[in-house]
mmCIF file of C-alpha atoms in Angstrom:
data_model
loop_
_atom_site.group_PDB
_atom_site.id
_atom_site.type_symbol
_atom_site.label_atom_id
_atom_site.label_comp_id
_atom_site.label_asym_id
_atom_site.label_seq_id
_atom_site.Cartn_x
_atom_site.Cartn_y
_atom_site.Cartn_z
ATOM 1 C CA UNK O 1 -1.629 -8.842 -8.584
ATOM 2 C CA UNK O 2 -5.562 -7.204 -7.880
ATOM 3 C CA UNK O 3 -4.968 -4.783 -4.691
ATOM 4 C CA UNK O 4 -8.295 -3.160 -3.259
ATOM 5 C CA UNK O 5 -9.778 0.545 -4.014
ATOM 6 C CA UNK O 6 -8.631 1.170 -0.653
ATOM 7 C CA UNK O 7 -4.359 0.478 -1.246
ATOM 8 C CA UNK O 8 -4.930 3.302 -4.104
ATOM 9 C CA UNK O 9 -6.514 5.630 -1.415
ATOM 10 C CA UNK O 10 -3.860 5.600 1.306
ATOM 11 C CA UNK O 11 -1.098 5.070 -0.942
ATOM 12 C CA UNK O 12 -2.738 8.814 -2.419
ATOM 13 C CA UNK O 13 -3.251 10.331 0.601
ATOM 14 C CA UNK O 14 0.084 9.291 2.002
ATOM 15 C CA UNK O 15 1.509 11.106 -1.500
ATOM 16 C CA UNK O 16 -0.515 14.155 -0.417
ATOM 17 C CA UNK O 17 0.970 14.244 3.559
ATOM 18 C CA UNK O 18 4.078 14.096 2.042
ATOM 19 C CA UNK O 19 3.530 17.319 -0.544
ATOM 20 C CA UNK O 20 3.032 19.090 2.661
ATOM 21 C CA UNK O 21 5.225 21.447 4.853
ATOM 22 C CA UNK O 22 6.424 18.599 8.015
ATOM 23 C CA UNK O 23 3.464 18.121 10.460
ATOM 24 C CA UNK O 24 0.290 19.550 8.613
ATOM 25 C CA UNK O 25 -2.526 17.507 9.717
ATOM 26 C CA UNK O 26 -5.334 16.445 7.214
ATOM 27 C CA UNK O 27 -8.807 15.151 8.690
ATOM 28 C CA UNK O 28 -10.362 12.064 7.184
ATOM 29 C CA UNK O 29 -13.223 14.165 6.319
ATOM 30 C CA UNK O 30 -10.701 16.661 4.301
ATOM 31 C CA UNK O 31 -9.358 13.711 1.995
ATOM 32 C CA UNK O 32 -12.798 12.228 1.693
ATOM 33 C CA UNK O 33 -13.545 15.518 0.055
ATOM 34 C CA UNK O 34 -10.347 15.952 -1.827
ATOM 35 C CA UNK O 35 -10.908 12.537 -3.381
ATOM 36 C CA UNK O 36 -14.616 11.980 -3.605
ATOM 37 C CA UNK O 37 -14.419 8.587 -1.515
ATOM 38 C CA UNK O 38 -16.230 7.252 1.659
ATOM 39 C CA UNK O 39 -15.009 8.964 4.545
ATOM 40 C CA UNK O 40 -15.770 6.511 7.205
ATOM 41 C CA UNK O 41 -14.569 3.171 4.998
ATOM 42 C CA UNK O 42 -11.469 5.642 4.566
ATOM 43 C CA UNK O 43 -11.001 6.308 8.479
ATOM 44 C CA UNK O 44 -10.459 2.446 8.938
ATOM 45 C CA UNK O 45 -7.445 2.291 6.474
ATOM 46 C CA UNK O 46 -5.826 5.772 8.076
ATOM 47 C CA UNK O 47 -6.099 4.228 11.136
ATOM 48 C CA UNK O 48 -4.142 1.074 9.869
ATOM 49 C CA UNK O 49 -1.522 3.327 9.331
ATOM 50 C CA UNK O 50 -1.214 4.733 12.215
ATOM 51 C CA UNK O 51 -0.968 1.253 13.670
ATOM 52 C CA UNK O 52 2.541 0.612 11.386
ATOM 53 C CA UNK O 53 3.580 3.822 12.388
ATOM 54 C CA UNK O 54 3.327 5.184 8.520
ATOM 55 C CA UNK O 55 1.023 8.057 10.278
ATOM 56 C CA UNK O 56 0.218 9.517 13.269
ATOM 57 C CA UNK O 57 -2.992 11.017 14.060
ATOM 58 C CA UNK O 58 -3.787 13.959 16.284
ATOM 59 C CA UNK O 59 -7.578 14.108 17.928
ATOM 60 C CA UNK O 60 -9.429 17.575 18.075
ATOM 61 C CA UNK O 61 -10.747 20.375 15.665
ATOM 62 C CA UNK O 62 -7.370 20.876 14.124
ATOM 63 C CA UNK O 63 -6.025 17.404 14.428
ATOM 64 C CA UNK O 64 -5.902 14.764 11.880
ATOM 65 C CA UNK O 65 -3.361 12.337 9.943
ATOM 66 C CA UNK O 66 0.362 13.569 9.094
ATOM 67 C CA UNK O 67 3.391 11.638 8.272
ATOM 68 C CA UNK O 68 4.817 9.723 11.281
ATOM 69 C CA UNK O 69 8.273 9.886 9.794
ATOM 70 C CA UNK O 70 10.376 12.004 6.846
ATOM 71 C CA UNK O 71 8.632 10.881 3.405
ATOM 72 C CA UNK O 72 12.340 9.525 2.644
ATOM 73 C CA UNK O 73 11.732 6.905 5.584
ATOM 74 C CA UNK O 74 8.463 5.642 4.511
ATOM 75 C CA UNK O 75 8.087 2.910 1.534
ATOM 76 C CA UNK O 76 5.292 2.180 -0.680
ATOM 77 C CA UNK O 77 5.894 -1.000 0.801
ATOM 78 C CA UNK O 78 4.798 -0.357 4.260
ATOM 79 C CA UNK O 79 1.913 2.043 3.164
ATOM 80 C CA UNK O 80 0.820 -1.415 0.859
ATOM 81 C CA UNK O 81 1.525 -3.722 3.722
ATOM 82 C CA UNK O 82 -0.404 -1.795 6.437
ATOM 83 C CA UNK O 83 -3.166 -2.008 4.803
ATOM 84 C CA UNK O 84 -3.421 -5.056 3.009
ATOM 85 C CA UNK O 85 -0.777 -7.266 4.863
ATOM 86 C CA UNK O 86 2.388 -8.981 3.565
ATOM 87 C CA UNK O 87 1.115 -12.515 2.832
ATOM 88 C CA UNK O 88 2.127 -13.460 -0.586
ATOM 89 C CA UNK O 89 -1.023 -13.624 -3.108
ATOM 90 C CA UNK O 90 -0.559 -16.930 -4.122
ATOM 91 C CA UNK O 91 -0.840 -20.333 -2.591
ATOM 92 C CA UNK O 92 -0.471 -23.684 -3.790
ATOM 93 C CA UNK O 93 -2.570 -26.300 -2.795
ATOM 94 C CA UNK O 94 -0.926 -29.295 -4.344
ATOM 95 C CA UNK O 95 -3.321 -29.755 -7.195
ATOM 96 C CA UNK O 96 -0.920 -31.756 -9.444
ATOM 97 C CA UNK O 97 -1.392 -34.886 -6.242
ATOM 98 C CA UNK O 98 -5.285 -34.400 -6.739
ATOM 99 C CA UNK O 99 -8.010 -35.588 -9.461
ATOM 100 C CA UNK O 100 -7.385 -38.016 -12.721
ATOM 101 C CA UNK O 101 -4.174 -36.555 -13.235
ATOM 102 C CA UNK O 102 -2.427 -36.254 -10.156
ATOM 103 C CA UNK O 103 1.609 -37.089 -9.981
ATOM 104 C CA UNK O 104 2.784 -39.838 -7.909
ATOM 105 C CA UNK O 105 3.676 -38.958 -4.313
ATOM 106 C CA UNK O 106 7.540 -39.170 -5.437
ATOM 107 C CA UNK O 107 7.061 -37.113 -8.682
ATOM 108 C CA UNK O 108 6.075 -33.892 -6.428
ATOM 109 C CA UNK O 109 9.049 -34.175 -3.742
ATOM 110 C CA UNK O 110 10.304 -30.659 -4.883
ATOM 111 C CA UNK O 111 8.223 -27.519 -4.763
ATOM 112 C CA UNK O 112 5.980 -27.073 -7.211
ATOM 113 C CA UNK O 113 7.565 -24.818 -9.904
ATOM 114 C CA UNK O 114 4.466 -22.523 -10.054
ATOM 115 C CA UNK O 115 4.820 -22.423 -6.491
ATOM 116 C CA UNK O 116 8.553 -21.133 -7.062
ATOM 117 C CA UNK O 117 7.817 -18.776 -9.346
ATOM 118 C CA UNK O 118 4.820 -17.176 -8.110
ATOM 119 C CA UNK O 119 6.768 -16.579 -4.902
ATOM 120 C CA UNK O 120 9.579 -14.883 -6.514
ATOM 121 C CA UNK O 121 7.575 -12.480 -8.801
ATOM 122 C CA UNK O 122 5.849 -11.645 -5.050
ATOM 123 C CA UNK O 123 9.544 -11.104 -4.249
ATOM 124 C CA UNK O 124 10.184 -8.773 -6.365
ATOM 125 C CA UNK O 125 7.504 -6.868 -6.248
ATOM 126 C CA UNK O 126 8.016 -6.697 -2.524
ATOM 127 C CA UNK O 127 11.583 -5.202 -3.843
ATOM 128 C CA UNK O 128 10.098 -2.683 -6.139
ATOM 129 C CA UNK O 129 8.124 -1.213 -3.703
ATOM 130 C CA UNK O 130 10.654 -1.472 -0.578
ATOM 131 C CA UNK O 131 12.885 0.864 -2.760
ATOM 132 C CA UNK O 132 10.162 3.648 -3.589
ATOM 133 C CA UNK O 133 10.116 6.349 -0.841
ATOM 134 C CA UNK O 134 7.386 8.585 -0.362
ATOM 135 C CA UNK O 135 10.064 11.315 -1.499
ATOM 136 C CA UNK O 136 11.082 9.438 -4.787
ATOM 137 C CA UNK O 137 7.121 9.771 -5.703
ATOM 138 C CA UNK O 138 6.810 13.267 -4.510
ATOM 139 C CA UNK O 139 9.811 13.909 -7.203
ATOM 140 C CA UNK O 140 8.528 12.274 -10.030
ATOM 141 C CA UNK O 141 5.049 14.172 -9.489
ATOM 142 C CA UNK O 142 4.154 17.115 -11.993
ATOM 143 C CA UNK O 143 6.193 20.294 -10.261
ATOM 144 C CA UNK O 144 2.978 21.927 -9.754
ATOM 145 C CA UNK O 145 1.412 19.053 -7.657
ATOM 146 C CA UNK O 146 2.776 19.906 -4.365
ATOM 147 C CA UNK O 147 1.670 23.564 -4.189
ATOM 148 C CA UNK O 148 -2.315 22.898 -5.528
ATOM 149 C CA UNK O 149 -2.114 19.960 -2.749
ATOM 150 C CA UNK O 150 -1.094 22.362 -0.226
ATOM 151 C CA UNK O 151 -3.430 24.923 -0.862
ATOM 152 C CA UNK O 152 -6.432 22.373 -1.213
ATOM 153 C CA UNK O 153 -5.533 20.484 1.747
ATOM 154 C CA UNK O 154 -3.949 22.855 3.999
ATOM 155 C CA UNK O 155 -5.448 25.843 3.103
ATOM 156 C CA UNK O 156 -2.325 27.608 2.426
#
């Protein structure tokens, strides 16, 4: 499965909210700098996560994004979903019924097995990621992570 630049940059900067003490804001421009990536590309795919309630943003000088909920409460799966949606990345389109070789109408009654399989590796990806917290990343980070991200990000 290919996911877009842009699932690696929220899933990042939602890693980075939660490295920081409960309700510290961080400005699109701030992660734009913290990351070297487009701020106003970036802004769009914040903003979907505020829309699945992953983040909440704050307007002003001193607002920005912060966690909407306890990093323990948030999955990779809904940061991933937000942004990119939840359809499944493949999709049959019957090929085996089509060209020189295609299968008699009654030979393809039954799902086609790619079909089957390809949806249950999306399965269990879905899964995987369902059953990652934003904590469970924070802990497997290097212990030193969360207190350079707080002092590059929130100044402190």
């Amino acid at each position: 499965m290919k996911l877009p630049l842009s699932t690696e940059w929220v899933l990042h900067c939602a890693t980075a909210l939660a490295q920081l003490e409960p309700h510290t804001a961080v400005s699109t421009a701030q992660f734009a700098e913290h990351y070297d990536i487009p701020a106003p590309y970036l802004a769009k795919q914040l903003k979907a996560l505020v829309k699945a309630g992953v983040l909440s943003a704050a307007p002003g000088p001193r607002g920005g994004f912060r966690l909407a909920r306890a990093p323990e409460a948030i999955t990779l799966l809904e940061i991933v979903e937000a942004v990119d949606g939840s359809a499944a990345p493949y999709e049959c389109h019957e090929i085996r019924q089509r060209g020189r070789g295609a299968l008699a109408p009654e030979e393809c009654r039954r799902t086609c097995v790619l079909a089957v399989r390809m949806a249950e590796a999306h399965d269990a990806w879905r899964r995987s990621l369902a059953a990652v917290s934003l904590a469970d990343v924070v802990a497997d980070i290097p212990p030193d992570a969360p207190a350079r991200t707080r002092a590059l990000l929130a100044g402190s």
